Amino acid sequence: MNAISPEKITAENLNASGTSRRITALRFLLAVLVVFIHNNYTAENIAESFEKHGVSVLFSQNEFGRWIQLFVSQGIARCAVPLFFLFAAFLQGVKNDSYGTLLRKKTKSLAVPYALWMAVYLFYYGVLKLIVARIAPQLLGNPDATMLTWTASDWIAKLVGFGEFNDLIATEDYSLPQFAVQFWFVRDLIILTLVSPALVFLIRKFPAGFFAFTAVVYVLPLPVWFVQTQAFFFYTAGLWWGMSGFDLFAALDKIKWKEILPLFALSFVFTHTLGGGTGSAYWLMVLFACVVFMKLSALIAGRPGLFSVAGALAPFSFFVYAAHMPVVLGNLQKIWLRFFPMKNTFFSLFEYFGVTLLTVAVCLALGAALRKICPPLFRLFNGGRG
């Protein structure tokens, strides 16, 4: 086999270049990080939930525990969804399918699983609640608010999102799908796929200028209106990467750990002290976290044992992402806290790591069981993967 130039990636040499292997090495790990993001009790969100008629839970966390959770859920893990956008767009750019072929593929990998998972959550939140409201209304906080009373805007908010703007200069431009908040990623990826011919045209016509524009929009950050700003930037960057044939992993490998880790650490500390948890420092932190994990992929891909595990788990990454919220995680949290209330720092961190890993294990077991019992159904829910 001829040597592959480290500066050129094409659809033909994607595997030979090692890029496919590096992406596979990260897929499941990134899904686990998303679960860490969502299982993140803090005193502030418990108080906010209680004000919205949620259940008040015991929570006693000290500064040490708080910073551990910040580092994982509001720090390094925030690279997960941006990297999903980057990799999805990169593969689209490399394959360079016709628009019709692209739409057929994305219907199978995005639209069909989106519809199926929303149907599952509609049954859970709508049909089951309607049954319980008829049989045992005392078990519900608001038994009169059922799917029969939802307005058109309620249906849109629950299935798609796109509620009121949080702010004109918001980091989260639109509200998330209320049934399953993590599906904003799939929603935005569908929208970006639909408008991708325009993005491809701009990348080809103004490669440097358009990339610079998207970078400024991302770092400030400015609203993109039709998708979240981070989705727009990382998807555009992924398209540019795939279309250019540039070997991004090879370039990032030249960055030394002693260079990138301090940059991430400084941006993380500034974000969660002077930065107030948002703003330009936050988005730079996310960018640096992406570099850290893309470099980390070399360590996983280069070790046969680790890569074997990562490769075996990779087909379940979308299923874990889709299934973990809200049913599995929400119910495991309730059960866990009955036995292990967060009465001190140890039990707060015990819940943080324990429930997260248990949620991943349950979703993985459900996915593996479904794939064994009915492979075609598993592939439908998993977007054709696995």
Short mmCIF file of C-alpha atoms in Angstrom, two decimals:
data_model
loop_
_atom_site.label_atom_id
_atom_site.label_comp_id
_atom_site.label_asym_id
_atom_site.label_seq_id
_atom_site.Cartn_x
_atom_site.Cartn_y
_atom_site.Cartn_z
CA MET A 1 0.00 0.00 0.00
CA ASN A 2 1.30 3.45 -0.86
CA ALA A 3 2.03 5.85 1.97
CA ILE A 4 -0.70 8.32 2.77
CA SER A 5 0.29 11.96 2.92
CA PRO A 6 -0.42 13.39 6.39
CA GLU A 7 -1.76 16.55 4.78
CA LYS A 8 -4.40 14.89 2.59
CA ILE A 9 -7.49 12.91 3.59
CA THR A 10 -9.93 11.58 1.00
CA ALA A 11 -12.83 9.14 1.08
CA GLU A 12 -10.52 6.48 -0.37
CA ASN A 13 -7.72 6.81 2.18
CA LEU A 14 -9.84 7.72 5.22
CA ASN A 15 -9.14 4.45 7.04
CA ALA A 16 -5.53 4.22 5.89
CA SER A 17 -4.80 7.69 7.22
CA GLY A 18 -5.89 6.69 10.73
CA THR A 19 -8.53 9.44 10.88
CA SER A 20 -11.42 6.96 10.95
CA ARG A 21 -9.69 5.04 13.74
CA ARG A 22 -9.17 8.23 15.76
CA ILE A 23 -12.85 9.19 15.44
CA THR A 24 -13.98 5.69 16.42
CA ALA A 25 -11.73 5.85 19.47
CA LEU A 26 -13.71 8.81 20.82
CA ARG A 27 -17.33 8.04 19.91
CA PHE A 28 -18.47 6.15 23.02
CA LEU A 29 -16.33 8.21 25.39
CA LEU A 30 -18.02 11.39 24.15
CA ALA A 31 -21.46 9.85 24.78
CA VAL A 32 -20.39 9.09 28.36
CA LEU A 33 -19.32 12.71 28.81
CA VAL A 34 -22.80 13.85 27.73
CA VAL A 35 -24.30 11.73 30.54
CA PHE A 36 -21.91 13.43 32.99
CA ILE A 37 -23.17 16.81 31.77
CA HIS A 38 -26.79 15.89 32.49
CA ASN A 39 -26.25 14.15 35.84
CA ASN A 40 -24.90 17.23 37.55
CA TYR A 41 -26.72 18.21 40.72
CA THR A 42 -25.82 21.65 42.05
CA ALA A 43 -27.38 23.73 44.80
CA GLU A 44 -28.50 26.25 42.18
CA ASN A 45 -30.34 23.85 39.88
CA ILE A 46 -31.99 22.07 42.81
CA ALA A 47 -33.32 25.44 44.03
CA GLU A 48 -34.47 26.33 40.51
CA SER A 49 -36.21 22.98 40.12
CA PHE A 50 -37.95 23.39 43.48
CA GLU A 51 -39.22 26.84 42.45
CA LYS A 52 -40.73 25.19 39.33
CA HIS A 53 -42.60 22.69 41.55
CA GLY A 54 -39.90 20.07 41.34
CA VAL A 55 -38.87 17.80 44.21
CA SER A 56 -36.42 19.22 46.72
CA VAL A 57 -33.56 16.79 47.38
CA LEU A 58 -30.84 16.70 50.00
CA PHE A 59 -27.55 18.07 48.68
CA SER A 60 -24.45 18.90 50.70
CA GLN A 61 -21.41 19.58 48.55
CA ASN A 62 -18.21 21.38 49.54
CA GLU A 63 -15.90 23.42 47.30
CA PHE A 64 -13.71 20.45 46.47
CA GLY A 65 -16.66 18.44 45.19
CA ARG A 66 -18.15 21.44 43.43
CA TRP A 67 -14.94 22.02 41.46
CA ILE A 68 -14.70 18.35 40.49
CA GLN A 69 -18.20 18.54 39.03
CA LEU A 70 -17.40 21.85 37.35
CA PHE A 71 -14.24 20.43 35.84
CA VAL A 72 -16.04 17.44 34.32
CA SER A 73 -19.59 18.60 33.51
CA GLN A 74 -18.92 22.28 32.86
CA GLY A 75 -15.38 21.88 31.63
CA ILE A 76 -13.81 19.01 29.77
CA ALA A 77 -17.11 17.27 28.92
CA ARG A 78 -18.40 20.31 27.06
CA CYS A 79 -16.36 19.25 24.03
CA ALA A 80 -18.57 16.18 23.46
CA VAL A 81 -21.41 17.56 21.34
CA PRO A 82 -19.18 20.01 19.41
CA LEU A 83 -16.98 17.07 18.41
CA PHE A 84 -20.06 15.12 17.30
CA PHE A 85 -20.89 18.04 14.98
CA LEU A 86 -17.29 18.27 13.78
CA PHE A 87 -16.99 14.56 12.98
CA ALA A 88 -20.41 14.34 11.30
CA ALA A 89 -19.66 17.29 9.03
CA PHE A 90 -16.14 16.04 8.30
CA LEU A 91 -17.43 12.69 7.08
CA GLN A 92 -20.03 14.49 4.98
CA GLY A 93 -17.34 16.69 3.45
CA VAL A 94 -15.04 13.76 2.69
CA LYS A 95 -17.74 11.61 1.08
CA ASN A 96 -19.08 14.51 -1.01
CA ASP A 97 -22.38 12.78 -1.78
CA SER A 98 -24.93 14.39 -4.04
CA TYR A 99 -27.60 16.37 -2.20
CA GLY A 100 -30.22 13.70 -2.90
CA THR A 101 -27.99 10.91 -1.62
CA LEU A 102 -27.10 13.00 1.43
CA LEU A 103 -30.76 13.58 2.29
CA ARG A 104 -31.56 9.88 1.95
CA LYS A 105 -28.69 8.95 4.25
CA LYS A 106 -29.54 11.61 6.84
CA THR A 107 -33.20 10.65 6.82
CA LYS A 108 -32.13 7.18 7.92
CA SER A 109 -29.45 8.28 10.38
CA LEU A 110 -31.15 11.36 11.87
CA ALA A 111 -34.80 11.95 11.00
CA VAL A 112 -36.05 8.38 11.54
CA PRO A 113 -34.43 7.87 14.97
CA TYR A 114 -35.51 11.38 16.00
CA ALA A 115 -39.13 10.53 15.21
CA LEU A 116 -38.95 7.13 16.90
CA TRP A 117 -37.36 8.40 20.11
CA MET A 118 -39.82 11.29 20.31
CA ALA A 119 -42.64 8.75 19.93
CA VAL A 120 -41.19 6.82 22.89
CA TYR A 121 -41.05 9.94 25.04
CA LEU A 122 -44.50 11.03 23.90
CA PHE A 123 -45.80 7.71 25.16
CA TYR A 124 -43.95 8.16 28.47
CA TYR A 125 -44.91 11.80 29.08
CA GLY A 126 -48.24 11.81 27.26
CA VAL A 127 -50.03 8.47 27.15
CA LEU A 128 -48.77 7.07 30.45
CA LYS A 129 -49.48 10.32 32.28
CA LEU A 130 -52.97 10.36 30.78
CA ILE A 131 -53.59 6.84 32.09
CA VAL A 132 -52.24 7.67 35.56
CA ALA A 133 -54.31 10.88 35.63
CA ARG A 134 -57.43 8.79 35.10
CA ILE A 135 -56.56 5.98 37.51
CA ALA A 136 -54.53 7.63 40.31
CA PRO A 137 -54.43 11.43 39.89
CA GLN A 138 -53.06 11.82 43.42
CA LEU A 139 -49.71 10.53 42.18
CA LEU A 140 -49.27 13.51 39.85
CA GLY A 141 -48.34 17.05 40.76
CA ASN A 142 -50.61 18.54 38.10
CA PRO A 143 -53.04 15.84 36.90
CA ASP A 144 -55.10 18.26 34.81
CA ALA A 145 -52.14 19.14 32.54
CA THR A 146 -52.11 16.22 30.11
CA MET A 147 -51.51 15.81 26.39
CA LEU A 148 -55.19 16.59 25.86
CA THR A 149 -54.64 20.11 27.18
CA TRP A 150 -51.41 20.88 25.31
CA THR A 151 -51.59 23.77 22.88
CA ALA A 152 -49.93 23.82 19.46
CA SER A 153 -46.99 25.74 20.93
CA ASP A 154 -46.74 23.14 23.72
CA TRP A 155 -46.44 20.36 21.13
CA ILE A 156 -43.75 22.28 19.24
CA ALA A 157 -41.78 22.99 22.41
CA LYS A 158 -41.95 19.39 23.57
CA LEU A 159 -41.12 17.76 20.24
CA VAL A 160 -38.77 20.27 18.64
CA GLY A 161 -37.99 23.16 20.98
CA PHE A 162 -37.59 26.56 19.37
CA GLY A 163 -39.22 28.44 22.21
CA GLU A 164 -38.58 32.03 23.23
CA PHE A 165 -35.11 33.52 22.87
CA ASN A 166 -33.15 33.43 26.11
CA ASP A 167 -31.17 36.47 25.09
CA LEU A 168 -30.15 38.29 21.92
CA ILE A 169 -26.55 37.37 22.65
CA ALA A 170 -27.28 33.96 24.16
CA THR A 171 -25.02 30.93 24.09
CA GLU A 172 -28.15 28.77 23.80
CA ASP A 173 -30.05 30.43 20.97
CA TYR A 174 -33.25 28.39 21.16
CA SER A 175 -34.97 26.28 23.78
CA LEU A 176 -34.32 22.57 23.73
CA PRO A 177 -36.84 19.82 22.90
CA GLN A 178 -38.61 19.34 26.24
CA PHE A 179 -39.22 15.61 25.79
CA ALA A 180 -35.49 14.90 25.49
CA VAL A 181 -33.22 17.94 25.68
CA GLN A 182 -30.21 16.13 24.19
CA PHE A 183 -32.01 15.86 20.85
CA TRP A 184 -31.23 19.49 20.07
CA PHE A 185 -28.06 18.02 18.56
CA VAL A 186 -30.03 15.87 16.11
CA ARG A 187 -32.45 18.72 15.39
CA ASP A 188 -29.67 21.17 14.58
CA LEU A 189 -27.75 18.59 12.56
CA ILE A 190 -30.84 17.98 10.42
CA ILE A 191 -31.21 21.73 9.81
CA LEU A 192 -27.53 22.15 8.99
CA THR A 193 -27.68 19.22 6.58
CA LEU A 194 -30.59 20.87 4.78
CA VAL A 195 -28.71 24.15 4.38
CA SER A 196 -25.31 22.51 3.78
CA PRO A 197 -25.24 23.32 0.01
CA ALA A 198 -25.13 27.01 0.93
CA LEU A 199 -22.36 26.39 3.47
CA VAL A 200 -20.39 24.32 0.96
CA PHE A 201 -20.69 27.13 -1.60
CA LEU A 202 -19.43 29.73 0.88
CA ILE A 203 -16.53 27.49 1.95
CA ARG A 204 -15.47 26.99 -1.66
CA LYS A 205 -15.95 30.63 -2.61
CA PHE A 206 -14.48 32.27 0.49
CA PRO A 207 -12.56 29.54 2.40
CA ALA A 208 -10.51 31.78 4.69
CA GLY A 209 -13.03 34.59 5.02
CA PHE A 210 -16.03 32.42 5.81
CA PHE A 211 -14.10 30.35 8.34
CA ALA A 212 -12.90 33.54 10.04
CA PHE A 213 -16.48 34.82 10.11
CA THR A 214 -17.78 31.65 11.77
CA ALA A 215 -14.93 31.76 14.29
CA VAL A 216 -15.80 35.34 15.30
CA VAL A 217 -19.49 34.44 15.59
CA TYR A 218 -18.54 31.48 17.80
CA VAL A 219 -16.12 33.20 20.16
CA LEU A 220 -18.15 36.38 20.81
CA PRO A 221 -20.72 34.52 20.74
CA LEU A 222 -23.42 35.85 18.41
CA PRO A 223 -26.79 34.20 17.68
CA VAL A 224 -27.18 32.31 14.43
CA TRP A 225 -30.99 32.20 14.90
CA PHE A 226 -31.79 28.91 13.15
CA VAL A 227 -29.33 26.68 15.07
CA GLN A 228 -27.15 27.03 18.13
CA THR A 229 -23.97 29.01 17.56
CA GLN A 230 -21.67 26.14 18.55
CA ALA A 231 -23.46 23.85 16.10
CA PHE A 232 -22.94 26.34 13.27
CA PHE A 233 -19.23 26.77 13.98
CA PHE A 234 -18.24 23.14 14.48
CA TYR A 235 -20.37 21.87 11.61
CA THR A 236 -18.85 24.48 9.27
CA ALA A 237 -15.37 23.64 10.54
CA GLY A 238 -16.04 19.95 9.94
CA LEU A 239 -17.18 20.60 6.37
CA TRP A 240 -14.07 22.67 5.71
CA TRP A 241 -11.89 19.92 7.18
CA GLY A 242 -13.48 17.22 5.04
CA MET A 243 -13.60 19.27 1.84
CA SER A 244 -10.01 20.50 2.13
CA GLY A 245 -8.48 17.07 2.62
CA PHE A 246 -6.41 18.49 5.48
CA ASP A 247 -5.28 15.98 8.14
CA LEU A 248 -6.42 17.80 11.26
CA PHE A 249 -5.38 15.03 13.64
CA ALA A 250 -1.82 15.11 12.31
CA ALA A 251 -1.71 18.88 12.78
CA LEU A 252 -3.08 18.72 16.33
CA ASP A 253 -0.61 15.99 17.25
CA LYS A 254 2.14 18.55 16.71
CA ILE A 255 0.75 20.62 19.58
CA LYS A 256 2.48 19.62 22.80
CA TRP A 257 0.52 18.61 25.89
CA LYS A 258 2.42 21.24 27.89
CA GLU A 259 1.00 23.85 25.51
CA ILE A 260 -2.66 22.83 25.30
CA LEU A 261 -3.29 21.76 28.92
CA PRO A 262 -2.35 25.16 30.44
CA LEU A 263 -4.55 26.90 27.84
CA PHE A 264 -7.49 24.71 28.81
CA ALA A 265 -6.80 25.15 32.53
CA LEU A 266 -6.57 28.95 32.30
CA SER A 267 -9.73 29.27 30.24
CA PHE A 268 -11.56 26.89 32.60
CA VAL A 269 -10.57 28.79 35.74
CA PHE A 270 -11.37 32.17 34.20
CA THR A 271 -14.72 30.92 32.90
CA HIS A 272 -15.84 29.72 36.31
CA THR A 273 -14.47 32.64 38.32
CA LEU A 274 -14.40 36.01 36.56
CA GLY A 275 -16.25 34.80 33.47
CA GLY A 276 -19.41 33.79 35.28
CA GLY A 277 -19.61 30.46 33.42
CA THR A 278 -20.41 31.94 30.00
CA GLY A 279 -18.98 34.24 27.37
CA SER A 280 -15.94 34.14 25.14
CA ALA A 281 -13.71 32.45 27.72
CA TYR A 282 -16.23 29.59 27.94
CA TRP A 283 -16.21 28.98 24.19
CA LEU A 284 -12.42 29.12 24.07
CA MET A 285 -12.40 26.56 26.89
CA VAL A 286 -14.67 24.30 24.82
CA LEU A 287 -12.35 24.68 21.82
CA PHE A 288 -9.29 23.79 23.91
CA ALA A 289 -11.16 20.80 25.37
CA CYS A 290 -11.84 19.59 21.83
CA VAL A 291 -8.12 19.74 21.07
CA VAL A 292 -7.34 17.81 24.26
CA PHE A 293 -9.69 14.98 23.34
CA MET A 294 -8.63 14.87 19.71
CA LYS A 295 -5.05 14.47 20.90
CA LEU A 296 -6.19 11.88 23.46
CA SER A 297 -7.65 9.82 20.61
CA ALA A 298 -4.09 9.00 19.51
CA LEU A 299 -3.41 7.31 22.86
CA ILE A 300 -6.59 5.21 22.55
CA ALA A 301 -6.15 4.37 18.87
CA GLY A 302 -2.50 3.45 19.42
CA ARG A 303 -3.20 0.82 22.08
CA PRO A 304 -4.80 -2.34 20.66
CA GLY A 305 -6.54 -3.29 23.89
CA LEU A 306 -8.07 0.13 24.48
CA PHE A 307 -9.05 0.53 20.86
CA SER A 308 -10.66 -2.89 20.79
CA VAL A 309 -12.95 -1.84 23.65
CA ALA A 310 -13.61 1.59 22.10
CA GLY A 311 -14.37 -0.01 18.74
CA ALA A 312 -16.79 -2.51 20.27
CA LEU A 313 -18.65 0.22 22.16
CA ALA A 314 -18.66 2.81 19.36
CA PRO A 315 -21.82 1.45 17.64
CA PHE A 316 -23.77 2.08 20.87
CA SER A 317 -22.73 5.72 21.26
CA PHE A 318 -25.83 7.15 19.59
CA PHE A 319 -28.14 4.77 21.45
CA VAL A 320 -26.66 5.76 24.83
CA TYR A 321 -26.89 9.43 23.84
CA ALA A 322 -30.54 9.06 22.83
CA ALA A 323 -31.73 6.77 25.62
CA HIS A 324 -30.09 8.22 28.73
CA MET A 325 -32.42 11.22 29.12
CA PRO A 326 -34.90 11.65 30.63
CA VAL A 327 -36.37 8.26 31.56
CA VAL A 328 -33.32 6.19 32.46
CA LEU A 329 -31.29 8.92 34.16
CA GLY A 330 -34.30 10.53 35.88
CA ASN A 331 -35.57 7.30 37.40
CA LEU A 332 -32.13 6.05 38.40
CA GLN A 333 -31.52 9.36 40.20
CA LYS A 334 -34.74 8.95 42.18
CA ILE A 335 -34.01 5.34 43.11
CA TRP A 336 -30.37 6.06 44.00
CA LEU A 337 -31.24 9.00 46.27
CA ARG A 338 -33.69 6.87 48.24
CA PHE A 339 -30.77 4.71 49.37
CA PHE A 340 -27.86 7.16 49.19
CA PRO A 341 -29.04 10.74 49.92
CA MET A 342 -26.43 13.40 49.20
CA LYS A 343 -25.92 14.26 52.86
CA ASN A 344 -22.22 15.10 52.55
CA THR A 345 -19.51 15.57 49.94
CA PHE A 346 -18.76 11.86 49.65
CA PHE A 347 -22.36 10.93 48.89
CA SER A 348 -22.75 13.88 46.51
CA LEU A 349 -19.77 12.67 44.48
CA PHE A 350 -20.91 9.07 44.90
CA GLU A 351 -24.16 10.03 43.19
CA TYR A 352 -22.35 12.04 40.53
CA PHE A 353 -20.10 9.22 39.39
CA GLY A 354 -22.28 6.29 40.44
CA VAL A 355 -25.52 7.30 38.74
CA THR A 356 -23.69 8.45 35.62
CA LEU A 357 -21.87 5.15 35.14
CA LEU A 358 -24.98 3.16 36.08
CA THR A 359 -27.01 5.10 33.50
CA VAL A 360 -24.42 4.34 30.83
CA ALA A 361 -24.42 0.66 31.82
CA VAL A 362 -28.23 0.39 31.73
CA CYS A 363 -28.47 2.12 28.34
CA LEU A 364 -25.69 -0.06 26.98
CA ALA A 365 -27.45 -3.18 28.25
CA LEU A 366 -30.76 -2.06 26.71
CA GLY A 367 -29.07 -1.39 23.40
CA ALA A 368 -27.22 -4.71 23.40
CA ALA A 369 -30.41 -6.59 24.28
CA LEU A 370 -32.40 -4.83 21.55
CA ARG A 371 -29.67 -5.54 18.98
CA LYS A 372 -29.68 -9.22 19.92
CA ILE A 373 -33.48 -9.61 20.05
CA CYS A 374 -34.39 -7.51 17.03
CA PRO A 375 -31.42 -6.13 15.04
CA PRO A 376 -33.58 -4.25 12.47
CA LEU A 377 -35.40 -2.35 15.24
CA PHE A 378 -32.12 -1.55 16.95
CA ARG A 379 -30.76 -0.12 13.70
CA LEU A 380 -33.88 2.03 13.27
CA PHE A 381 -33.51 3.53 16.77
CA ASN A 382 -29.75 3.80 16.29
CA GLY A 383 -29.87 5.60 12.95
CA GLY A 384 -28.70 2.61 10.93
CA ARG A 385 -25.58 2.20 13.08
CA GLY A 386 -24.51 -1.16 14.45
#
